[in-house]
PDB file of C-alpha atoms in Angstrom:
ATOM      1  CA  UNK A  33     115.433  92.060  93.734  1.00 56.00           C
ATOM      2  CA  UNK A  34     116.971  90.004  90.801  1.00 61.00           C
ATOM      3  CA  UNK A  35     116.411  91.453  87.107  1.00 56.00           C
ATOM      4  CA  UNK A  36     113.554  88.374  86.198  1.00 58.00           C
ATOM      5  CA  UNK A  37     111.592  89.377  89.500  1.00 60.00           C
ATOM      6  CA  UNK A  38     111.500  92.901  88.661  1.00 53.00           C
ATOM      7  CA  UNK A  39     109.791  92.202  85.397  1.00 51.00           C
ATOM      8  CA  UNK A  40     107.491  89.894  87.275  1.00 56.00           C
ATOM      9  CA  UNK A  41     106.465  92.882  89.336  1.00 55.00           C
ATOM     10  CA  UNK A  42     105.692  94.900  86.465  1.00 52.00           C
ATOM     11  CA  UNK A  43     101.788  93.854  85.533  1.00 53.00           C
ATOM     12  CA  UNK A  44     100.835  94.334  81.963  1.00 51.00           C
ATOM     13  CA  UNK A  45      98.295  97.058  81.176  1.00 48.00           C
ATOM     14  CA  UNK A  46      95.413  96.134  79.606  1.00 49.00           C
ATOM     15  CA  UNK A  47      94.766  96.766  75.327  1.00 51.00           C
ATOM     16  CA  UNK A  48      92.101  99.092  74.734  1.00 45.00           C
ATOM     17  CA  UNK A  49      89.496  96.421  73.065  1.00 50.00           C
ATOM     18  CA  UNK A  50      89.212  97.358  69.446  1.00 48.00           C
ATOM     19  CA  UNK A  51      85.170  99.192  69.445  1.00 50.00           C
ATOM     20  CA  UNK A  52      87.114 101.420  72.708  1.00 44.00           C
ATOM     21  CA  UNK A  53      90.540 102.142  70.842  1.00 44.00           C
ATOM     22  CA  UNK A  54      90.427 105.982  70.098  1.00 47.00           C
ATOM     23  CA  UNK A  55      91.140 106.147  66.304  1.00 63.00           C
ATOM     24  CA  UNK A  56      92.464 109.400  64.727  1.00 82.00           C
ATOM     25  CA  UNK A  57      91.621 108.620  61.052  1.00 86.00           C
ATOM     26  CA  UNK A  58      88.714 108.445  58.944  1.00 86.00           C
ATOM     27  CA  UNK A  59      88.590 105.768  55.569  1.00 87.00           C
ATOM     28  CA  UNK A  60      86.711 107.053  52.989  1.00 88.00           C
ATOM     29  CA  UNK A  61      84.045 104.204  51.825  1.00 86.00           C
ATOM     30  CA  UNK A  62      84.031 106.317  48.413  1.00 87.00           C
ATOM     31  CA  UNK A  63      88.256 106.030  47.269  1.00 89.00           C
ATOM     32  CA  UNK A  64      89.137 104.303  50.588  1.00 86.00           C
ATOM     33  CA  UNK A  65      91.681 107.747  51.055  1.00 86.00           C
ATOM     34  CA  UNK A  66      92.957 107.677  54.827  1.00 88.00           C
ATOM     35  CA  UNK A  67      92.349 111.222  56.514  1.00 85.00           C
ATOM     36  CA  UNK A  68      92.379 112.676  59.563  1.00 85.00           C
ATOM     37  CA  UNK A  69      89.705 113.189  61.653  1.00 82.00           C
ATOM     38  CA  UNK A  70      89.721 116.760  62.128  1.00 84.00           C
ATOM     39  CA  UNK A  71      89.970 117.523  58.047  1.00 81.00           C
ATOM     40  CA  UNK A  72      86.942 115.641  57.985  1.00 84.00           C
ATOM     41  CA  UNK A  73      85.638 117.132  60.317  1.00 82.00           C
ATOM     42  CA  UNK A  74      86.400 120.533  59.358  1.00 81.00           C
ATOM     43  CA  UNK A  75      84.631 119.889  56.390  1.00 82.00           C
ATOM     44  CA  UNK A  76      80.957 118.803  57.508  1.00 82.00           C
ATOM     45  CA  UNK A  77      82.472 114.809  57.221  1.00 88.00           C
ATOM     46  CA  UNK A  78      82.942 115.968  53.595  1.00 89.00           C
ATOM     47  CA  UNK A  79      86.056 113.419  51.983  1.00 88.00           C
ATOM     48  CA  UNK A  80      88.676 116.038  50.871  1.00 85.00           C
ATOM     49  CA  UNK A  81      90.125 113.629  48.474  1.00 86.00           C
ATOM     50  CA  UNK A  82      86.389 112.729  46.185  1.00 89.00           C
ATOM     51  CA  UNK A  83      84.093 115.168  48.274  1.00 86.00           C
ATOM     52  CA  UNK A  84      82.001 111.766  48.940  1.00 87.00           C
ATOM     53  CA  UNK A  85      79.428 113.214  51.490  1.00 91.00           C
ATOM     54  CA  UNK A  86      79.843 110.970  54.957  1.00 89.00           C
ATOM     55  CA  UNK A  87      76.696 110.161  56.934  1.00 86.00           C
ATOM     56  CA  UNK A  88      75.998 112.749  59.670  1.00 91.00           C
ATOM     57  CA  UNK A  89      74.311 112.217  62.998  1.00 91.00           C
ATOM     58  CA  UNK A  90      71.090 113.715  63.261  1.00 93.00           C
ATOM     59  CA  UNK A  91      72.639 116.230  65.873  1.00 93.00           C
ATOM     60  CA  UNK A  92      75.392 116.940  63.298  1.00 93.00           C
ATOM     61  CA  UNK A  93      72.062 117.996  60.998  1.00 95.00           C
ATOM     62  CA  UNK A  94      70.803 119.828  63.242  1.00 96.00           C
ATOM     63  CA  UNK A  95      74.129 121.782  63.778  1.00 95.00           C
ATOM     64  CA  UNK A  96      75.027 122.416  60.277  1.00 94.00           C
ATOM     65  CA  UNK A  97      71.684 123.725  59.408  1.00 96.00           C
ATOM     66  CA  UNK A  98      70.575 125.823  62.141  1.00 96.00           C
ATOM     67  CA  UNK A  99      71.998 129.350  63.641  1.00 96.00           C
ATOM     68  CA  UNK A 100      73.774 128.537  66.839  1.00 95.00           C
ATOM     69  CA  UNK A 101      71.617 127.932  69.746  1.00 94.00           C
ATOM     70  CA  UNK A 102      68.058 128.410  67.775  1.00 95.00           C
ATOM     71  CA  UNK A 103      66.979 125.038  67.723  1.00 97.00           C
ATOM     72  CA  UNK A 104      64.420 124.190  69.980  1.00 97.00           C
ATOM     73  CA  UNK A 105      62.883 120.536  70.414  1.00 96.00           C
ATOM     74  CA  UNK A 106      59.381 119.927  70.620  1.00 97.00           C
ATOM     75  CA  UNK A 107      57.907 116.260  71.168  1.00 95.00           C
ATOM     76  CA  UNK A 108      60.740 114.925  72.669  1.00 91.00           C
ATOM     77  CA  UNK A 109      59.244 112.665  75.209  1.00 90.00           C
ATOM     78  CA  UNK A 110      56.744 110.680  72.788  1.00 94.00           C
ATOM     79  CA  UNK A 111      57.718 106.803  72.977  1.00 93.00           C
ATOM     80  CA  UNK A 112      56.467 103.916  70.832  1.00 94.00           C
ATOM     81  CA  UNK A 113      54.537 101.055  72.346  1.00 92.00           C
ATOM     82  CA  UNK A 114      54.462  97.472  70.940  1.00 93.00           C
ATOM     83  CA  UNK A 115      50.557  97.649  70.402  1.00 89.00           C
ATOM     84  CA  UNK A 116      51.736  93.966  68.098  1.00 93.00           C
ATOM     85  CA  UNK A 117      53.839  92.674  70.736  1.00 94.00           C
ATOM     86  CA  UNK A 118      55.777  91.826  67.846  1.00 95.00           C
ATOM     87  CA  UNK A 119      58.961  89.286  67.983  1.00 94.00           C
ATOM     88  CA  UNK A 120      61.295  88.372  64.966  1.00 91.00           C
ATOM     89  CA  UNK A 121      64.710  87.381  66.352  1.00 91.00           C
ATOM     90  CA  UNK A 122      64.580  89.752  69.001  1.00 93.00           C
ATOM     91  CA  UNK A 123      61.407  91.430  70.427  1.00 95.00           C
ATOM     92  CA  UNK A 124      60.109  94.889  69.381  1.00 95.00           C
ATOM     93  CA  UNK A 125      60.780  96.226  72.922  1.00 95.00           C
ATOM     94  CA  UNK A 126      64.276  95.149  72.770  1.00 95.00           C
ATOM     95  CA  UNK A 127      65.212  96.902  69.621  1.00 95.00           C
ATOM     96  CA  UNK A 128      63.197 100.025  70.539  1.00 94.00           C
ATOM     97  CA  UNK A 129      65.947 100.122  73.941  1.00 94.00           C
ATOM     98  CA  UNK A 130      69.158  98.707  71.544  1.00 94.00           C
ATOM     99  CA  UNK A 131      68.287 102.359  69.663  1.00 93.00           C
ATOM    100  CA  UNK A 132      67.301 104.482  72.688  1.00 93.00           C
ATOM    101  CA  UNK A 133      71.070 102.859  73.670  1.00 93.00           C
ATOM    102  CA  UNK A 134      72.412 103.882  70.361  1.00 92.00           C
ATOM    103  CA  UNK A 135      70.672 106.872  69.844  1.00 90.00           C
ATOM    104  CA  UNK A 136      70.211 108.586  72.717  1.00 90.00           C
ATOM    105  CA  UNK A 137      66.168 109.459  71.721  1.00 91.00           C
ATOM    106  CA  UNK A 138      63.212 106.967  71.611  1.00 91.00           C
ATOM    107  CA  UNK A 139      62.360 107.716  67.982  1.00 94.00           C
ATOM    108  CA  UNK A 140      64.522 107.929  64.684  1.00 95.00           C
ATOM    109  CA  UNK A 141      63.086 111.719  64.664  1.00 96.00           C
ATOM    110  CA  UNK A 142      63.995 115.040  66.506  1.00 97.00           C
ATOM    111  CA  UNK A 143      61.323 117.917  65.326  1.00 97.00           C
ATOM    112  CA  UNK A 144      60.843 121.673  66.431  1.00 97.00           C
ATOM    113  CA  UNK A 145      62.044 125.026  65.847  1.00 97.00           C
ATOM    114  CA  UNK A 146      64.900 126.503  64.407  1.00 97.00           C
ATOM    115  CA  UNK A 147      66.044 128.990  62.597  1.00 97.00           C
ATOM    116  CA  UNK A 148      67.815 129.217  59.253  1.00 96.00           C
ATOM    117  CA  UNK A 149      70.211 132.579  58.614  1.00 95.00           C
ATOM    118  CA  UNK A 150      67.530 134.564  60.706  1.00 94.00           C
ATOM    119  CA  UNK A 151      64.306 132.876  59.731  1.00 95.00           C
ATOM    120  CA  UNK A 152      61.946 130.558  61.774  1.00 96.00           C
ATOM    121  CA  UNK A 153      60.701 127.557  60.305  1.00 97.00           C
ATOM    122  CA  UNK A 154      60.069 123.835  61.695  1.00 98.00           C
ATOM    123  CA  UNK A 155      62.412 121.417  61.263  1.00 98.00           C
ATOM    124  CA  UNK A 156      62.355 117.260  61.032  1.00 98.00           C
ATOM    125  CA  UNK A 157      65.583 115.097  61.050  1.00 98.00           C
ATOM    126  CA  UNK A 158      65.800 111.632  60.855  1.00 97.00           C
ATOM    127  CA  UNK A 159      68.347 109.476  62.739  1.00 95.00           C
ATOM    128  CA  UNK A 160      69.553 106.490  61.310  1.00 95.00           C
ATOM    129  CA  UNK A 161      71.068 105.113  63.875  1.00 93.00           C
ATOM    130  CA  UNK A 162      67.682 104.308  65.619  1.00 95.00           C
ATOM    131  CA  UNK A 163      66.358 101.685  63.716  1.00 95.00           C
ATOM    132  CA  UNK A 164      67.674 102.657  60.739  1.00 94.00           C
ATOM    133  CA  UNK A 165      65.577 105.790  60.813  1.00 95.00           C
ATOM    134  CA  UNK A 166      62.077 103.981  60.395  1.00 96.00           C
ATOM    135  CA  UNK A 167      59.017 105.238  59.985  1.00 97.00           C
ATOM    136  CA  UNK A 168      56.776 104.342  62.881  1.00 96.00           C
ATOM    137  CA  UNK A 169      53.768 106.144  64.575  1.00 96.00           C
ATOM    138  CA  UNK A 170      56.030 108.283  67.134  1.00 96.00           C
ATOM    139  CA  UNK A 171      57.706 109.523  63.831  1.00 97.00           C
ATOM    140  CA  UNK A 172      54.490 110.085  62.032  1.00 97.00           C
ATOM    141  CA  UNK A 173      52.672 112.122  64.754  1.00 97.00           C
ATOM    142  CA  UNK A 174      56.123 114.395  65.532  1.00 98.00           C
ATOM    143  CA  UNK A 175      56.215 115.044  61.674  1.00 98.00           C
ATOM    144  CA  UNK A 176      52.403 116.052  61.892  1.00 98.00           C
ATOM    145  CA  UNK A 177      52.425 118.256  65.037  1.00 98.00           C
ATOM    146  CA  UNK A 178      55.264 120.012  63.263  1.00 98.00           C
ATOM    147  CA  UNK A 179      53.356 120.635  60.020  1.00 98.00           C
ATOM    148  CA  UNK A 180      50.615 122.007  62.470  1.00 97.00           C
ATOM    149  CA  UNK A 181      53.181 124.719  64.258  1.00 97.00           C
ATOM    150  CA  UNK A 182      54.028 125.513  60.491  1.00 97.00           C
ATOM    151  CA  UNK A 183      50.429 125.937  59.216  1.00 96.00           C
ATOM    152  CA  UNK A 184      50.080 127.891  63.352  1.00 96.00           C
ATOM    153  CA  UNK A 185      52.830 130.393  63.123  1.00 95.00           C
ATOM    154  CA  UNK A 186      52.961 130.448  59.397  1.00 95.00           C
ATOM    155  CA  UNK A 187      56.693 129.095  58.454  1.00 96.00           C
ATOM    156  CA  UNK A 188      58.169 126.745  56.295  1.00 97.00           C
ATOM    157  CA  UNK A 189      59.047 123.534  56.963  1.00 98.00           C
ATOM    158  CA  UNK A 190      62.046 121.366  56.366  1.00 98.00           C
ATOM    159  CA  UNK A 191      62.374 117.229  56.330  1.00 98.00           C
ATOM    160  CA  UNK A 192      65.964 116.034  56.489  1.00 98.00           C
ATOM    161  CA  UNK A 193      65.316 112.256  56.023  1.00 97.00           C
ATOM    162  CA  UNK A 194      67.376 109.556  56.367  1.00 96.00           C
ATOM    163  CA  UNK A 195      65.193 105.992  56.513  1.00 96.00           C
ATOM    164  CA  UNK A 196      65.135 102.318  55.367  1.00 94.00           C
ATOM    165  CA  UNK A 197      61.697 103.017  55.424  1.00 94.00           C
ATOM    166  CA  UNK A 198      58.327 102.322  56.840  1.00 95.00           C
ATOM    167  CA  UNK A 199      59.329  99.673  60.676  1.00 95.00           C
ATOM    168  CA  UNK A 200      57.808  96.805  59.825  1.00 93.00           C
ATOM    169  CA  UNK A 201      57.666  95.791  63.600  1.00 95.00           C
ATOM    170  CA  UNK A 202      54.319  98.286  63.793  1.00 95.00           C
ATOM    171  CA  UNK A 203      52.874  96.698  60.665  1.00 94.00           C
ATOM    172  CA  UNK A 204      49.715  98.404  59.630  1.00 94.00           C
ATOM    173  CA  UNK A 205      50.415 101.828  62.024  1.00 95.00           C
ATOM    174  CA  UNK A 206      53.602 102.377  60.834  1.00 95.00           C
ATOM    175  CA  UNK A 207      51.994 102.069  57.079  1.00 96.00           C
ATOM    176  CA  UNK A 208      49.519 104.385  58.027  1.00 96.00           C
ATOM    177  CA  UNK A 209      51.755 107.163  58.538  1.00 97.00           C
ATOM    178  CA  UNK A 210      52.294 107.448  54.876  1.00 97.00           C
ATOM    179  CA  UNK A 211      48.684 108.597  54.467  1.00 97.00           C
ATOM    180  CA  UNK A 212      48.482 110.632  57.791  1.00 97.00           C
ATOM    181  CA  UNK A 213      52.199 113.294  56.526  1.00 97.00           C
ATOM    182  CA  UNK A 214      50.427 113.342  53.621  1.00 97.00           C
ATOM    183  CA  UNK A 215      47.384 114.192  54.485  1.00 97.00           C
ATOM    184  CA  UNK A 216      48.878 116.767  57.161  1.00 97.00           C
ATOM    185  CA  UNK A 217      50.951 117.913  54.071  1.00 97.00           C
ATOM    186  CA  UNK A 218      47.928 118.781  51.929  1.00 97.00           C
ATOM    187  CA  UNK A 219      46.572 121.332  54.631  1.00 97.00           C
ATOM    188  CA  UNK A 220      49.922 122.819  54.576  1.00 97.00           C
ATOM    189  CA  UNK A 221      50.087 123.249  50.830  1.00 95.00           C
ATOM    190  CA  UNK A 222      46.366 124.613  51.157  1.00 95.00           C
ATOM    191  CA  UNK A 223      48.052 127.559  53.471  1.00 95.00           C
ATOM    192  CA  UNK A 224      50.467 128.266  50.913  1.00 94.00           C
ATOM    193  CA  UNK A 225      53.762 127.461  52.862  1.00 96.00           C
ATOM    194  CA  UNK A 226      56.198 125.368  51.409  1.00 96.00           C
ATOM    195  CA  UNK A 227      57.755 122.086  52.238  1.00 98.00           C
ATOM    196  CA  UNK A 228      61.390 121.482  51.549  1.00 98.00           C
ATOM    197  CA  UNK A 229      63.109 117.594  51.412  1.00 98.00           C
ATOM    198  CA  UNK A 230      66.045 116.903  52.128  1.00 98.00           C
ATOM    199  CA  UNK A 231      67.237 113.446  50.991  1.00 98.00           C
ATOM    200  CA  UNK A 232      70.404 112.376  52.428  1.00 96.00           C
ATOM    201  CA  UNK A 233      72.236 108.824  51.963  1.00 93.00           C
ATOM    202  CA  UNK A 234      70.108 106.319  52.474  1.00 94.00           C
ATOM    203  CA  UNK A 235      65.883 107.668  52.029  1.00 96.00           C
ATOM    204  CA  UNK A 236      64.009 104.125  50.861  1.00 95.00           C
ATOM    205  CA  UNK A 237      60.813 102.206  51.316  1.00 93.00           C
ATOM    206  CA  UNK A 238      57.964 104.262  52.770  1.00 94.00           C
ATOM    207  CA  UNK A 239      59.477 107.724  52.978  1.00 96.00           C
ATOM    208  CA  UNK A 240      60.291 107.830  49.751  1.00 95.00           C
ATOM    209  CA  UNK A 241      57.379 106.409  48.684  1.00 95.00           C
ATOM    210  CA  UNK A 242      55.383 109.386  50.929  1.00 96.00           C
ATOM    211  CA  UNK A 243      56.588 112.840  52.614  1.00 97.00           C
ATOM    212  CA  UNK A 244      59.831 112.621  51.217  1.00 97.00           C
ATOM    213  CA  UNK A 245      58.955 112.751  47.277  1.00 97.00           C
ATOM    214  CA  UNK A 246      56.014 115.604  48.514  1.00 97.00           C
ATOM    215  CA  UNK A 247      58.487 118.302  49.077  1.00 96.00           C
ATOM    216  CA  UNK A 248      57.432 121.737  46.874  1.00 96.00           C
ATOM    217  CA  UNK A 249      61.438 121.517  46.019  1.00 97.00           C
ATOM    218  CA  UNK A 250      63.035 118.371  46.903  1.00 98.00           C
ATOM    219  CA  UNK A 251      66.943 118.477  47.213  1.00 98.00           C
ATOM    220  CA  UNK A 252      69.197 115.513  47.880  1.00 97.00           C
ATOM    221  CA  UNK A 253      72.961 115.312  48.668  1.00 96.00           C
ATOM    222  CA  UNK A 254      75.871 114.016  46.186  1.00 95.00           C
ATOM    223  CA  UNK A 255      75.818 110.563  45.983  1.00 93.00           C
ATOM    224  CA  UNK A 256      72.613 109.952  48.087  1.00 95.00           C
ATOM    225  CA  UNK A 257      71.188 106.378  47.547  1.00 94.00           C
ATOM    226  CA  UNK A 258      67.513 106.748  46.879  1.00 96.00           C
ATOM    227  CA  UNK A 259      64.729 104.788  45.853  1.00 93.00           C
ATOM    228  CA  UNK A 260      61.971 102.313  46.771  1.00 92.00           C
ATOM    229  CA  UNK A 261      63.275  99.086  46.758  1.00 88.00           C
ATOM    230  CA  UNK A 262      67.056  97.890  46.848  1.00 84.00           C
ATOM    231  CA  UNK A 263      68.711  97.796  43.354  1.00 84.00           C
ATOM    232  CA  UNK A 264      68.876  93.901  43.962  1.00 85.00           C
ATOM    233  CA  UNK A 265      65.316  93.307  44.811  1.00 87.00           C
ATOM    234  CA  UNK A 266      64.684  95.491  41.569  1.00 88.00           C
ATOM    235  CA  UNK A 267      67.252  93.340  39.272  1.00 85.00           C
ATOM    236  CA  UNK A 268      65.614  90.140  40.749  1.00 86.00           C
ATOM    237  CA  UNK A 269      62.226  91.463  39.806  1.00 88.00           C
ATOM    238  CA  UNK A 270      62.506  93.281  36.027  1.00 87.00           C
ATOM    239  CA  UNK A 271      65.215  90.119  35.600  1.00 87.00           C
ATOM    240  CA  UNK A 272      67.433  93.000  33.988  1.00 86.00           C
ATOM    241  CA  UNK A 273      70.922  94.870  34.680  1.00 86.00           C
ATOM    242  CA  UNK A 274      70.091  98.355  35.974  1.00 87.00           C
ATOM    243  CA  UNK A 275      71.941 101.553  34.251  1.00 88.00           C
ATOM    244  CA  UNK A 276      75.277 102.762  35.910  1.00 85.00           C
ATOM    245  CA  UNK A 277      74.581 105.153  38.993  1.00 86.00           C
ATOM    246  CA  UNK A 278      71.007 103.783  39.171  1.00 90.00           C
ATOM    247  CA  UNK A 279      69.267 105.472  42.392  1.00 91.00           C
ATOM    248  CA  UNK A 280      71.937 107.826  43.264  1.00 94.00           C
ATOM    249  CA  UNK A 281      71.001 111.451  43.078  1.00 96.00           C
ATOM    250  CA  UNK A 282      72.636 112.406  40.210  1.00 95.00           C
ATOM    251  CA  UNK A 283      70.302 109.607  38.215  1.00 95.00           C
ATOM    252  CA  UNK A 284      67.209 111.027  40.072  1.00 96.00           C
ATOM    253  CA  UNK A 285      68.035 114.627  39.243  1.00 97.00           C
ATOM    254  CA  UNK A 286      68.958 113.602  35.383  1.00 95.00           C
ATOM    255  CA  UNK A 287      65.508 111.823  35.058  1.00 94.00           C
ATOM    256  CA  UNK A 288      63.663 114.568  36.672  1.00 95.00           C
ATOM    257  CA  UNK A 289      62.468 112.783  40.005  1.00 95.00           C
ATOM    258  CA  UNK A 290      64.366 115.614  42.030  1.00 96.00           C
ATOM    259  CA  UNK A 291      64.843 119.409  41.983  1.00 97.00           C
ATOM    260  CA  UNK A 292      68.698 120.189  42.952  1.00 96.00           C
ATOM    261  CA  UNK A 293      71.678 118.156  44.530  1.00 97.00           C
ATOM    262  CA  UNK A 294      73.338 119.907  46.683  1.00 97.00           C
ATOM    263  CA  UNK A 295      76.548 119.985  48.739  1.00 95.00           C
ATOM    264  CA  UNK A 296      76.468 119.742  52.067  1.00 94.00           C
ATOM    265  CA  UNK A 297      78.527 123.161  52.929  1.00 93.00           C
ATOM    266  CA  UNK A 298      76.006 125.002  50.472  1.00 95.00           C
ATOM    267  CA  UNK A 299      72.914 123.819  51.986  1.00 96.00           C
ATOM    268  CA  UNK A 300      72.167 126.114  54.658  1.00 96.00           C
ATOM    269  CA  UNK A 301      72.275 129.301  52.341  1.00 96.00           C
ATOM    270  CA  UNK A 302      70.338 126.879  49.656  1.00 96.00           C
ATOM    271  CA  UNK A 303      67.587 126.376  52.296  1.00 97.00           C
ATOM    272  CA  UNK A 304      67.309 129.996  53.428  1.00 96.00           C
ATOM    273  CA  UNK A 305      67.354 131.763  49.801  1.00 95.00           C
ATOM    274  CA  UNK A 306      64.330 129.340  48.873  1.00 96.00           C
ATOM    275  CA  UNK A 307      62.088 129.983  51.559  1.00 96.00           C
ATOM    276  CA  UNK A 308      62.926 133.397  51.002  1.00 94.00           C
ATOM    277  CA  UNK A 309      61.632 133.485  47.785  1.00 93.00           C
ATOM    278  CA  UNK A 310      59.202 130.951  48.351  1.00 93.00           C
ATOM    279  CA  UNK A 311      57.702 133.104  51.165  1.00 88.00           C
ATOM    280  CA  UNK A 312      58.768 136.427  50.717  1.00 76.00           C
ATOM    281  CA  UNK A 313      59.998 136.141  55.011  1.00 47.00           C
ATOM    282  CA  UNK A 314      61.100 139.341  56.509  1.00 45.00           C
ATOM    283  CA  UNK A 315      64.039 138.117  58.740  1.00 47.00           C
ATOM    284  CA  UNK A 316      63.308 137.864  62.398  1.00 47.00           C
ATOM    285  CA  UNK A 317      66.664 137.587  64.197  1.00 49.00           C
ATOM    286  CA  UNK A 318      66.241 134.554  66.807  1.00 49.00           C
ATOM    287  CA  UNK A 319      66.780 135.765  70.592  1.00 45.00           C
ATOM    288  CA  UNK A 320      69.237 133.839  72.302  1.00 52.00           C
ATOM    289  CA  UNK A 321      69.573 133.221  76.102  1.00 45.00           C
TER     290      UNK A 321
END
């Protein structure tokens, strides 16, 4: 075999396609700092460098907040229908699968039961990555069922949201679960068991306009974006520049529209020390099989 042939034998392995190339570092969107993966990691996807907090998966939430192996899902099989049979550039149908695909759930929610540092409560988290985290009528009804299990077996309850806001694919129903959580809220507030919000980067549109600003203490992370409307559909509108840091949390909590910011690696003790004094809970250690 000459020297050119074996080199013709040889067949050239195929590049990993860039969206399939494993990549060991994380960019920071805050001071564009290059880390790796497993400091970030380490650190509840916490930057090192600026201690900008990185979105989290809902799973991740779920993780961080909850004693190992005490989380419980309720609801998980509810699906949305396309009562509308609504179709912008793709059909309602087709997004809800693109997120199922994405997600791994039929709804931007997971609800149920958890517990924090030893005590039971009920626990929402919104997943952005389905749909960005819309509010739709599967969404609505999980959040009320859970606020009924809270008002049942007398615990808290805890909203983690995450949401561009109310899906405008369900038009009037998704609207309508603005009214419904906070209507379900009002029974829970009439049983004297608190609500606790947790705004994380982004919470706009119809959450924030409902459930989300409800909370009895309302607690965002660092550098959460949050607000109604987009700061550009608000400069377009008032015809105005907006203030420096307008709709982060550290402008909300300065003007008084939120309770506490707080980090991400404080927030499980945060969360357990208020419903503690909120409720005066005996700790019930969680039994584990």
């Amino acid at each position: 075999m000459s020297f050119s042939d074996f080199f013709k034998s040889k067949k050239a392995e195929p590049r990993a396609q860039k969206n399939e190339a494993p990549s060991h570092w994380v960019k920071c969107p805050n001071c564009n700092a290059l880390m790796y993966y497993k400091e970030v990691f380490s650190q509840s996807q916490v930057c090192p460098k600026c201690n900008h907090h990185l979105r989290i998966s809902a799973q991740e939430r779920i993780e961080l907040l909850c004693d190992t192996g005490s989380f419980e899902e309720y609801d998980k099989d509810l699906r949305p229908v396309d009562p509308l049979e609504f179709v912008d550039k793709k059909s309602y149908k087709q997004r809800i699968q693109e997120g199922e695909q994405k997600s791994g759930r039929p709804s931007s929610t997971i609800a149920g039961e958890a517990f924090i540092d030893g005590i039971s409560i009920q626990l929402v988290v919104f997943d952005f990555s389905f749909m960005g985290g819309s509010l739709g009528s599967v969404e609505g009804e999980k959040i009320v069922r859970a606020i009924n299990r809270a008002i049942q077996k007398h615990q808290a309850l805890v909203i983690c949201s995450t949401s561009g806001g109310a899906r405008m694919q369900e038009s009037t129903y998704s609207l309508m679960q603005m009214a419904k959580t906070s209507a379900a809220l009002n029974k829970l507030s009439a049983a004297k068991l608190p609500f606790i919000s947790v705004l994380s980067d982004p919470t706009f549109g119809g959450v924030s306009a409902s459930f989300a600003f409800l909370g009895d203490v309302i607690i965002a992370e660092p550098g959460a974006i949050i607000g109604f409307a987009g700061p550009r559909v608000i400069k377009q509108t008032i015809g105005a520049d907006l203030p420096q840091g307008f709709q982060t949390a550290e402008f909300l909590l300065e003007h008084g529209l939120i309770d506490m910011v707080v980090e991400r690696k404080n927030l499980k003790k945060t969360l357990a020390d208020l419903i503690r004094y909120l409720t005066k809970h005996h700790e019930v250690q969680p039994i584990l099989y």
